[in-house]
Coordinates of C-alpha atoms in Angstrom, one line a residue:
Chain A
M1 CA 0.0 -0.1 0.1
S2 CA 1.3 3.5 -0.9
A3 CA 2.2 6.1 2.1
A4 CA -0.9 8.1 1.1
V5 CA -3.2 5.4 2.4
L6 CA -0.9 3.5 5.0
L7 CA -0.1 6.8 6.6
P8 CA -4.0 8.1 7.1
L9 CA -4.6 4.5 8.4
R10 CA -2.4 5.3 11.6
V11 CA -4.5 8.3 12.2
V12 CA -7.5 6.0 12.2
E13 CA -5.7 3.6 14.5
R14 CA -4.8 6.2 16.9
N15 CA -8.8 7.3 17.3
I16 CA -9.8 3.6 17.8
V17 CA -6.9 3.1 20.3
S18 CA -8.4 6.4 22.0
Y19 CA -12.0 5.2 21.8
R20 CA -11.4 2.0 23.1
R21 CA -12.1 3.4 26.7
T22 CA -14.8 6.0 25.7
W23 CA -16.8 3.6 23.5
V24 CA -19.8 4.4 25.5
I25 CA -19.9 7.8 24.0
L26 CA -19.3 6.4 20.3
V27 CA -22.3 4.1 21.0
S28 CA -24.7 6.5 22.8
A29 CA -25.3 9.0 20.0
M30 CA -26.4 5.9 17.9
F31 CA -29.6 6.2 19.8
E32 CA -30.5 9.7 19.2
P33 CA -31.9 8.9 15.7
I34 CA -34.0 6.2 17.0
F35 CA -35.5 8.7 19.4
F36 CA -36.3 11.0 16.5
L37 CA -37.6 8.4 14.3
Y38 CA -40.0 7.0 17.5
G39 CA -41.1 10.7 18.6
L40 CA -41.7 12.2 15.1
G41 CA -41.7 9.3 12.8
V42 CA -44.1 7.1 14.7
G43 CA -45.6 9.6 17.4
L44 CA -46.0 12.6 15.4
G45 CA -46.9 10.4 12.4
R46 CA -50.4 9.4 13.9
L47 CA -51.1 13.0 13.6
V48 CA -49.8 13.7 10.2
G49 CA -51.1 10.5 8.6
D50 CA -50.0 9.2 5.1
L51 CA -48.4 11.2 2.7
D52 CA -47.8 11.1 -1.1
W53 CA -44.2 10.3 -2.2
Q54 CA -43.7 10.3 -6.1
G55 CA -47.1 8.8 -6.5
D56 CA -46.8 6.5 -3.6
M57 CA -48.9 6.8 -0.2
I58 CA -46.3 6.3 2.6
T59 CA -46.7 6.6 6.3
Y60 CA -44.6 9.5 8.0
A61 CA -42.2 7.3 9.6
Q62 CA -41.5 6.0 6.0
F63 CA -40.8 9.5 5.1
V64 CA -38.7 10.6 8.1
A65 CA -36.4 7.6 8.6
P66 CA -33.9 7.8 5.3
G67 CA -33.8 11.8 6.2
L68 CA -32.5 10.6 9.7
I69 CA -30.0 8.1 8.2
A70 CA -28.4 11.3 6.3
T71 CA -28.4 13.5 9.4
S72 CA -26.8 10.9 11.6
A73 CA -24.0 10.4 9.2
M74 CA -23.7 14.0 9.2
N75 CA -23.5 14.6 13.2
G76 CA -21.1 11.9 13.4
A77 CA -19.0 13.3 11.1
I78 CA -19.4 16.6 12.4
F79 CA -18.6 16.0 15.9
D80 CA -15.3 14.4 15.3
M81 CA -14.3 17.2 13.0
T82 CA -15.3 20.1 15.3
F83 CA -15.0 19.5 18.4
N84 CA -12.3 16.7 18.5
F85 CA -10.6 18.4 15.6
Y86 CA -10.1 21.6 17.4
F87 CA -9.0 19.9 20.3
K88 CA -6.3 17.9 18.5
L89 CA -5.3 21.2 16.4
K90 CA -5.1 23.8 19.1
E91 CA -5.7 22.7 22.8
N92 CA -3.8 19.1 22.9
R93 CA -1.6 19.9 19.9
T94 CA -2.0 16.2 18.9
F95 CA -1.3 17.3 15.2
E96 CA 1.8 19.1 15.8
A97 CA 3.1 16.0 17.5
M98 CA 2.1 13.7 14.6
L99 CA 3.7 16.1 12.2
A100 CA 7.1 15.4 13.8
S101 CA 6.4 11.9 12.5
P102 CA 6.9 10.7 9.0
L103 CA 3.0 12.2 8.6
S104 CA 2.4 15.1 6.8
I105 CA -0.7 17.3 6.8
A106 CA -2.5 15.7 4.1
H107 CA -2.0 12.3 5.8
V108 CA -3.3 13.7 9.1
L109 CA -6.4 15.2 7.4
D110 CA -7.2 12.0 5.3
G111 CA -6.8 9.9 8.3
E112 CA -9.2 12.0 10.2
M113 CA -11.8 12.4 7.6
A114 CA -11.7 8.5 7.2
W115 CA -12.4 8.1 10.8
A116 CA -15.1 10.9 10.8
M117 CA -16.6 9.0 7.9
I118 CA -16.3 5.5 9.3
R119 CA -18.2 7.0 12.5
G120 CA -20.8 8.6 10.8
G121 CA -21.2 5.8 8.6
F122 CA -21.3 3.5 11.7
Y123 CA -24.5 5.3 12.9
S124 CA -26.0 5.2 9.6
V125 CA -26.0 1.6 9.0
T126 CA -27.0 0.7 12.7
F127 CA -30.1 3.0 12.1
M128 CA -30.6 1.2 8.8
G129 CA -31.0 -1.9 10.9
V130 CA -33.9 -0.3 13.1
M131 CA -35.5 1.0 10.1
Y132 CA -35.5 -2.7 8.5
A133 CA -36.9 -3.9 11.6
F134 CA -39.5 -1.4 11.5
G135 CA -40.4 -2.4 8.0
L136 CA -39.1 1.2 6.8
I137 CA -37.0 -0.3 3.6
A138 CA -39.1 -0.5 0.6
S139 CA -36.4 -1.3 -2.0
W140 CA -33.2 -3.4 -3.3
W141 CA -31.5 0.2 -4.0
A142 CA -31.3 0.6 0.0
L143 CA -28.2 -1.9 -0.1
L144 CA -26.3 1.2 -1.6
I145 CA -27.6 3.7 1.4
P146 CA -24.2 2.7 3.5
L147 CA -22.3 4.2 0.3
A148 CA -24.5 7.3 0.4
A149 CA -24.2 7.7 4.0
L150 CA -20.5 7.4 3.8
L151 CA -20.2 10.0 1.0
V152 CA -22.4 12.5 3.4
G153 CA -20.2 11.6 6.4
L154 CA -17.0 12.4 4.3
M155 CA -18.7 15.8 3.1
F156 CA -19.5 17.0 6.3
A157 CA -16.3 15.9 7.6
A158 CA -14.2 18.6 5.1
L159 CA -17.0 21.1 5.8
G160 CA -16.8 20.9 9.6
S161 CA -12.9 20.8 9.7
F162 CA -12.8 23.7 7.5
G163 CA -14.8 25.7 9.7
T164 CA -13.0 24.6 12.6
T165 CA -9.7 26.0 11.2
F166 CA -10.9 29.5 12.1
A167 CA -12.3 28.8 15.5
R168 CA -10.5 30.8 17.9
N169 CA -11.9 29.4 21.2
W170 CA -14.6 27.0 22.4
Q171 CA -17.4 29.7 22.5
D172 CA -17.1 30.0 18.6
F173 CA -18.6 26.5 18.5
D174 CA -21.9 28.0 19.4
I175 CA -22.1 29.1 15.6
L176 CA -21.9 25.5 14.9
F177 CA -25.3 24.7 16.1
L178 CA -26.6 28.0 14.1
I179 CA -25.6 25.8 11.3
T180 CA -26.3 22.3 11.9
Q181 CA -29.9 23.0 13.3
P182 CA -31.2 24.5 10.5
L183 CA -29.7 22.1 8.2
F184 CA -31.1 19.3 10.3
L185 CA -34.5 20.8 10.5
L186 CA -34.8 22.0 7.3
S187 CA -33.2 19.8 4.7
T188 CA -36.4 18.4 3.6
T189 CA -35.7 15.7 6.5
F190 CA -39.0 16.3 8.1
F191 CA -41.0 17.8 5.2
A192 CA -40.9 17.5 1.3
L193 CA -39.0 20.4 -0.7
E194 CA -42.4 21.0 -2.4
V195 CA -43.7 22.7 0.9
Y196 CA -41.3 25.7 0.3
P197 CA -42.2 28.3 -2.1
T198 CA -41.0 28.1 -5.1
W199 CA -38.3 30.7 -4.9
L200 CA -37.0 29.3 -1.6
R201 CA -36.4 25.8 -3.2
P202 CA -33.1 26.4 -5.0
V203 CA -31.9 27.7 -1.8
V204 CA -32.6 24.6 0.0
Q205 CA -31.3 22.6 -2.7
A206 CA -28.1 24.7 -2.6
T207 CA -27.4 23.4 0.9
P208 CA -25.2 20.1 1.5
L209 CA -27.4 17.9 3.6
Y210 CA -30.5 18.1 1.2
H211 CA -28.5 16.5 -1.2
G212 CA -27.5 13.4 1.1
V213 CA -31.7 13.3 2.5
D214 CA -33.0 13.1 -0.9
L215 CA -30.6 11.0 -2.2
I216 CA -31.0 8.3 0.6
R217 CA -34.4 8.6 0.7
D218 CA -34.5 7.8 -3.1
L219 CA -32.6 4.7 -2.3
A220 CA -34.9 3.5 0.4
R221 CA -38.0 4.3 -1.5
G222 CA -36.8 2.5 -4.8
T223 CA -37.7 6.1 -6.7
V224 CA -33.7 6.5 -7.9
D225 CA -33.8 8.7 -11.1
S226 CA -31.2 11.0 -12.8
S227 CA -31.2 13.4 -9.7
A228 CA -28.9 10.8 -7.6
F229 CA -26.0 11.7 -10.3
G230 CA -26.4 15.5 -9.2
H231 CA -27.0 14.4 -5.6
V232 CA -23.7 12.6 -5.9
A233 CA -21.7 15.0 -7.8
Y234 CA -22.5 17.9 -5.5
M235 CA -21.2 15.9 -2.4
V236 CA -18.0 14.7 -4.3
I237 CA -17.1 18.1 -5.5
A238 CA -18.0 19.8 -2.2
T239 CA -15.8 17.1 -0.5
V240 CA -12.8 17.7 -3.0
I241 CA -13.2 21.4 -2.6
A242 CA -13.5 21.4 1.2
R243 CA -10.7 19.0 1.9
R244 CA -8.1 21.3 -0.5
L245 CA -8.9 24.4 1.6
V246 CA -8.7 22.5 4.8
N247 CA -5.4 21.1 3.8
K248 CA -4.2 24.7 2.9
R249 CA -5.7 26.1 6.1
L250 CA -3.9 23.7 8.2
G251 CA -0.5 24.2 6.4
K252 CA -0.8 28.0 7.2
L253 CA -1.7 27.0 10.8
L254 CA 0.8 24.5 11.7
L255 CA 3.7 24.8 9.3
Q256 CA 5.0 28.5 9.6
Chain B
M1 CA 26.3 8.0 9.5
A2 CA 29.3 9.7 7.8
S3 CA 27.8 13.2 6.9
K4 CA 27.0 15.9 9.2
P5 CA 23.7 15.8 10.6
V6 CA 23.0 19.4 10.3
I7 CA 24.4 22.0 7.5
A8 CA 23.1 25.7 7.8
K9 CA 24.1 28.4 5.6
D10 CA 22.9 32.1 5.9
L11 CA 19.7 30.6 7.1
S12 CA 17.0 33.0 7.5
K13 CA 13.3 32.9 8.9
A14 CA 11.3 35.7 8.4
F15 CA 7.5 36.2 9.3
G16 CA 6.2 39.3 7.2
D17 CA 8.8 41.9 8.2
F18 CA 9.9 40.5 11.4
V19 CA 13.2 38.7 11.0
A20 CA 13.3 35.7 13.5
V21 CA 16.3 34.4 12.2
D22 CA 18.9 36.4 10.5
G23 CA 21.3 34.7 8.1
I24 CA 23.0 32.0 10.4
S25 CA 25.3 29.2 9.4
F26 CA 26.5 26.3 11.6
E27 CA 27.1 22.7 11.4
I28 CA 26.9 19.9 13.6
E29 CA 28.9 16.9 13.9
P30 CA 27.8 13.1 14.1
G31 CA 27.3 12.2 17.9
E32 CA 27.7 15.9 18.9
S33 CA 25.7 17.5 21.7
F34 CA 24.9 21.0 20.3
A35 CA 23.3 23.7 21.9
M36 CA 21.8 26.9 20.9
L37 CA 21.6 29.4 23.9
G38 CA 20.2 32.9 23.9
P39 CA 17.2 34.8 25.5
N40 CA 13.7 34.5 24.4
G41 CA 13.0 35.8 20.9
A42 CA 16.9 35.0 19.7
G43 CA 15.6 33.0 16.9
K44 CA 16.1 29.6 18.7
S45 CA 12.9 27.8 18.3
S46 CA 12.5 29.2 14.8
T47 CA 15.8 27.8 13.7
M48 CA 14.6 24.5 15.8
R49 CA 11.3 24.3 13.6
M50 CA 13.1 24.7 10.1
V51 CA 15.5 21.9 11.3
S52 CA 12.6 19.6 12.2
T53 CA 11.2 20.5 8.7
V54 CA 7.8 21.9 9.9
S55 CA 8.7 25.7 8.9
P56 CA 9.9 26.5 5.7
R57 CA 13.3 28.6 5.6
T58 CA 12.9 32.0 4.0
S59 CA 16.4 32.2 2.4
G60 CA 19.4 30.5 2.6
E61 CA 20.4 26.6 3.0
L62 CA 19.7 23.8 5.3
Q63 CA 20.6 20.4 5.2
V64 CA 19.4 17.8 7.6
L65 CA 20.3 14.2 7.8
G66 CA 21.3 14.5 4.5
G67 CA 18.2 15.7 3.0
D68 CA 16.5 19.2 2.1
P69 CA 13.8 19.9 4.8
L70 CA 11.6 21.3 2.1
A71 CA 11.9 18.3 -0.5
D72 CA 12.2 15.2 1.8
G73 CA 10.4 16.3 4.9
S74 CA 8.8 12.8 5.5
A75 CA 12.1 10.8 5.1
I76 CA 14.1 13.4 7.5
R77 CA 11.4 13.0 10.1
S78 CA 11.6 9.3 10.3
R79 CA 15.0 9.7 11.3
L80 CA 14.4 12.6 13.9
G81 CA 13.4 12.4 17.2
V82 CA 11.4 16.0 18.5
V83 CA 10.9 17.2 21.8
A84 CA 8.8 20.3 21.5
Q85 CA 8.7 23.2 23.4
E86 CA 5.3 22.8 24.9
D87 CA 4.0 19.3 25.7
N88 CA 1.9 17.7 23.0
L89 CA 1.5 14.3 24.4
D90 CA -1.8 12.8 23.1
A91 CA -4.1 13.5 26.3
A92 CA -6.6 10.6 25.1
L93 CA -4.3 8.1 25.6
T94 CA -2.3 6.5 28.3
L95 CA 1.4 6.5 28.6
R96 CA 1.9 3.0 26.9
E97 CA -0.5 4.1 24.5
N98 CA 1.0 7.5 23.9
L99 CA 4.4 5.6 23.0
M100 CA 2.7 2.7 21.1
V101 CA 0.8 4.9 18.8
Y102 CA 3.7 7.1 18.2
A103 CA 5.5 4.3 17.1
R104 CA 2.8 3.3 14.6
Y105 CA 3.2 6.9 13.0
F106 CA 6.6 5.6 12.0
G107 CA 5.5 2.3 10.6
I108 CA 6.9 0.0 13.7
G109 CA 4.8 -2.7 13.9
W110 CA 2.4 -3.2 16.9
K111 CA 4.1 -6.1 18.5
Q112 CA 7.4 -4.2 18.2
A113 CA 5.8 -1.0 19.3
G114 CA 4.7 -2.5 22.5
R115 CA 8.0 -4.0 23.3
K116 CA 9.6 -0.5 22.6
A117 CA 7.0 1.3 24.8
D118 CA 8.0 -1.2 27.5
E119 CA 11.7 -0.5 27.1
L120 CA 11.2 3.4 26.9
L121 CA 8.8 3.7 29.8
E122 CA 11.4 2.0 32.0
F123 CA 14.2 4.2 30.5
A124 CA 11.7 7.3 31.4
R125 CA 11.2 5.8 34.9
L126 CA 7.8 5.6 34.1
A127 CA 6.9 1.9 33.8
D128 CA 4.9 1.8 36.9
R129 CA 2.3 4.4 35.2
A130 CA 2.1 2.6 32.2
K131 CA -1.5 2.2 32.3
A132 CA -2.3 6.1 33.6
P133 CA -3.5 8.8 31.6
V134 CA -1.3 11.3 30.5
M135 CA -3.1 14.0 32.4
S136 CA -2.3 12.7 35.7
L137 CA 1.5 13.2 35.1
S138 CA 3.5 16.1 36.8
G139 CA 5.6 18.5 34.4
G140 CA 8.7 16.4 34.8
M141 CA 7.2 13.3 34.1
K142 CA 5.4 14.5 31.0
R143 CA 8.8 15.9 29.9
R144 CA 10.0 12.6 30.2
L145 CA 7.5 10.9 28.7
T146 CA 7.9 13.3 25.4
I147 CA 11.8 12.4 25.2
A148 CA 10.9 8.7 25.5
R149 CA 8.3 9.2 22.5
A150 CA 11.0 11.0 20.6
L151 CA 13.0 7.7 20.8
V152 CA 10.7 5.4 19.8
N153 CA 12.1 5.2 16.0
E154 CA 15.6 5.6 17.4
P155 CA 16.4 8.4 15.7
D156 CA 19.9 9.6 14.5
M157 CA 19.4 13.3 15.8
V158 CA 17.0 14.2 18.6
L159 CA 16.2 18.0 18.7
L160 CA 14.9 19.3 22.2
D161 CA 13.4 23.0 22.2
E162 CA 13.9 24.0 25.7
P163 CA 13.7 20.7 27.4
T164 CA 13.9 21.7 31.2
T165 CA 12.0 25.5 31.2
G166 CA 9.3 25.3 34.0
L167 CA 10.7 22.2 35.6
D168 CA 12.2 21.9 39.5
P169 CA 15.7 21.4 40.2
Q170 CA 15.3 17.4 40.8
A171 CA 13.0 16.7 37.6
R172 CA 15.8 18.8 35.9
H173 CA 18.6 16.9 36.9
L174 CA 16.8 13.6 36.2
L175 CA 16.2 14.6 32.9
W176 CA 19.8 16.0 32.1
E177 CA 20.9 12.4 33.0
R178 CA 18.7 10.7 30.7
L179 CA 20.0 13.0 28.0
Y180 CA 23.4 12.5 28.8
Q181 CA 22.6 8.5 28.6
L182 CA 21.5 9.3 25.0
K183 CA 24.9 11.3 24.1
E184 CA 26.9 8.5 25.3
R185 CA 24.8 6.3 23.1
G186 CA 26.1 8.3 20.3
V187 CA 22.8 10.0 19.6
T188 CA 23.4 13.5 18.1
L189 CA 21.6 16.1 20.1
L190 CA 20.6 19.6 19.0
L191 CA 19.0 21.5 21.8
T192 CA 18.1 25.1 22.8
T193 CA 17.9 26.7 26.3
H194 CA 18.0 29.8 28.1
Y195 CA 19.7 28.2 30.9
M196 CA 23.6 28.5 31.0
D197 CA 23.9 25.8 33.3
E198 CA 22.1 23.4 31.1
A199 CA 24.3 24.4 28.3
E200 CA 27.4 23.6 30.5
Q201 CA 26.0 20.4 31.6
L202 CA 24.7 19.0 28.1
A203 CA 26.7 20.7 25.1
D204 CA 30.1 19.9 23.5
R205 CA 29.8 22.9 21.4
L206 CA 27.2 25.6 21.4
V207 CA 26.3 28.9 19.4
I208 CA 25.1 32.2 21.5
M209 CA 22.3 33.6 19.8
D210 CA 20.8 37.1 19.9
Q211 CA 18.3 39.0 18.0
G212 CA 18.2 36.1 15.1
Q213 CA 22.0 36.2 15.0
I214 CA 25.0 34.0 16.2
V215 CA 27.3 36.2 18.3
A216 CA 29.7 33.6 19.7
E217 CA 30.2 29.7 18.8
G218 CA 32.6 27.2 20.6
S219 CA 32.7 24.5 23.2
P220 CA 31.5 26.1 27.0
A221 CA 35.0 26.2 28.4
S222 CA 36.6 28.3 25.3
L223 CA 33.9 30.6 25.2
I224 CA 34.3 31.3 28.7
A225 CA 38.5 31.6 28.6
Q226 CA 37.8 33.9 25.4
H227 CA 35.4 36.4 26.4
V228 CA 35.6 36.4 29.9
T229 CA 38.2 36.2 32.7
R230 CA 38.3 32.7 34.8
E231 CA 36.4 34.6 37.7
V232 CA 34.2 36.8 38.3
L233 CA 33.9 39.2 41.5
E234 CA 30.1 40.3 42.4
V235 CA 30.3 43.2 44.6
R236 CA 27.4 45.8 45.8
Y237 CA 27.7 49.0 47.0
P238 CA 25.4 51.8 48.6
A239 CA 23.6 53.7 45.7
D240 CA 25.5 56.8 46.4
S241 CA 28.8 55.0 46.4
T242 CA 31.4 56.8 43.7
V243 CA 34.0 53.8 43.1
D244 CA 35.0 54.0 39.4
F245 CA 36.2 50.5 38.4
Q246 CA 37.7 52.2 35.1
T247 CA 40.0 54.4 36.9
L248 CA 41.0 51.2 39.0
G249 CA 42.0 49.3 35.8
L250 CA 39.4 47.0 36.3
R251 CA 37.0 45.3 33.6
N252 CA 33.4 45.3 34.8
E253 CA 29.7 45.3 33.9
P254 CA 27.5 47.4 36.2
L255 CA 24.0 45.6 36.6
A256 CA 21.1 47.3 38.4
D257 CA 21.8 46.1 41.8
R258 CA 25.5 45.2 41.5
T259 CA 28.6 45.3 39.7
L260 CA 30.6 42.1 38.2
V261 CA 34.1 42.3 38.0
Y262 CA 36.0 40.4 35.3
T263 CA 39.3 39.0 37.1
D264 CA 41.6 36.3 37.0
D265 CA 41.8 36.4 41.0
G266 CA 38.8 37.5 42.3
E267 CA 39.7 37.3 45.9
G268 CA 43.0 39.1 45.3
T269 CA 41.0 41.9 43.5
L270 CA 38.3 42.2 46.3
A271 CA 41.5 42.5 49.0
K272 CA 42.7 44.9 46.9
L273 CA 39.2 46.8 46.6
I274 CA 39.0 47.0 50.5
T275 CA 42.8 48.0 51.1
D276 CA 41.9 50.9 48.3
G277 CA 39.2 51.8 50.9
H278 CA 36.3 50.5 48.8
T279 CA 35.0 48.1 50.8
P280 CA 31.5 46.8 49.4
T281 CA 28.6 45.9 51.5
S282 CA 28.7 42.2 50.1
S283 CA 30.6 40.5 47.7
L284 CA 30.9 37.0 46.0
V285 CA 33.6 35.3 44.3
R286 CA 32.6 32.6 41.6
R287 CA 34.1 30.7 38.5
A288 CA 32.9 32.8 35.3
S289 CA 30.0 31.2 33.2
L290 CA 28.1 31.3 30.1
E291 CA 25.9 33.9 31.7
D292 CA 29.1 36.1 31.8
V293 CA 29.9 35.4 28.2
F294 CA 26.6 36.4 27.1
L295 CA 26.5 39.5 28.9
A296 CA 29.9 40.4 27.9
L297 CA 28.8 40.0 24.4
T298 CA 25.5 41.5 24.4
G299 CA 25.5 43.9 27.5
R300 CA 22.5 42.3 28.4
T301 CA 21.4 39.3 30.9
L302 CA 20.1 36.3 29.6
V303 CA 17.2 35.7 31.8
E304 CA 15.4 39.0 33.0

């Protein structure tokens, strides 16, 4: 294996070792989407009744669950690439120590992104199991959901760390929730794009989580069409650009 | 290793308009213990960061372990051990995990990494704390672990940026002892310090830096012989005293609270001052140190 793959894996290993004792924290976040599914999808769903999804009448839980996969991939990745990333960058200077070894900034960043992606993907896959148990998966296309969730995780790993490189202190992370909460609530996770007035729809479609939610919902419902290419392209391009920017920012912060 | 571990020629580092390192040249011999001595802001740490390949030079030439830090960073770092000025141990890991995970960064297999970690914990006298979290360690223990960590890859050269700053005397001496052991094993050491006694203890050769430049170079003993006298007489007089050392023909350095008189015979000079009617309120005769060299070269004390 080449150094570009092997060295980032050592960073992943470090994170595995560090979470070995605190795995409870890792696992506990797994339950969050399950609570949302039950509280909103099942509970609130009673009041909402069935709704129309591309010609099919589906329950509200069937509508919400795929959105929760995407948000759990986002949350899993974001947590590692914001709070933990900041701790390693500024407080504990873990990255500084890593850069005294053969690792370079790109290796460190790729390793952290891979780990965040794995973490986000782990939540998504466990939640998929819950969905299956609840009878909320309607298509063989759903087998591609883990891949889509990994892409969502990777994109938010890159975006999250990019924002974190500008954080000056812990208080700055309050802004993070001002971004992730609206994304969580408004990216068609809980209601369809058609609910928005026409002029607002392009704004929603320009935000990152929307693409994950819509793609995963199509996969879960088996309503995949050409829009899937657009979603994948958006997320791949956002990931690549953000990763390059973070790489640059880290160089500025750590190698001067 | 035949070639010189570090060759610097007209090496400079600027941050915007501020010139931190201003055209320094030096070479380090294999197995040598080389120190950079100077006050805060002299450019020591900037030099150190350039040598450890994490700070690109602004101009000049720099060769580290036979490679160019700008081009061969990863390969150079694989043979370096770096002890940064501020501890950057991994707070999420235990002592042993810190060493093992770090060994993995160098591509050392898990099994070998475990053996190495145990051996180094022994070396750092921390074996009994192998499973403790790093946060529970004292300052001195953290330093020892950081040095142990810098040795996981059996480096050809170890860089230490102010290794004992902020440590109590006992912790410093234990650390010096460990560093001396490394030196005995033939590891090249490059350290910065603003403690003269540290440089005198550890360095075969040193450069004195001030405001980004090298103002003197040599072994501790030769620098003292070259720039100051064998002994120093420190005398204190009341504020209204009119003793004029210049007319008495004594080389001196007036400080805020006392005057240093450079002499080869401290007791004799003191006796002469007293017979001449210039009895000081207090006096001290001591061996000259690198502190005096620095003072003589720059007119300023090293540690304010």
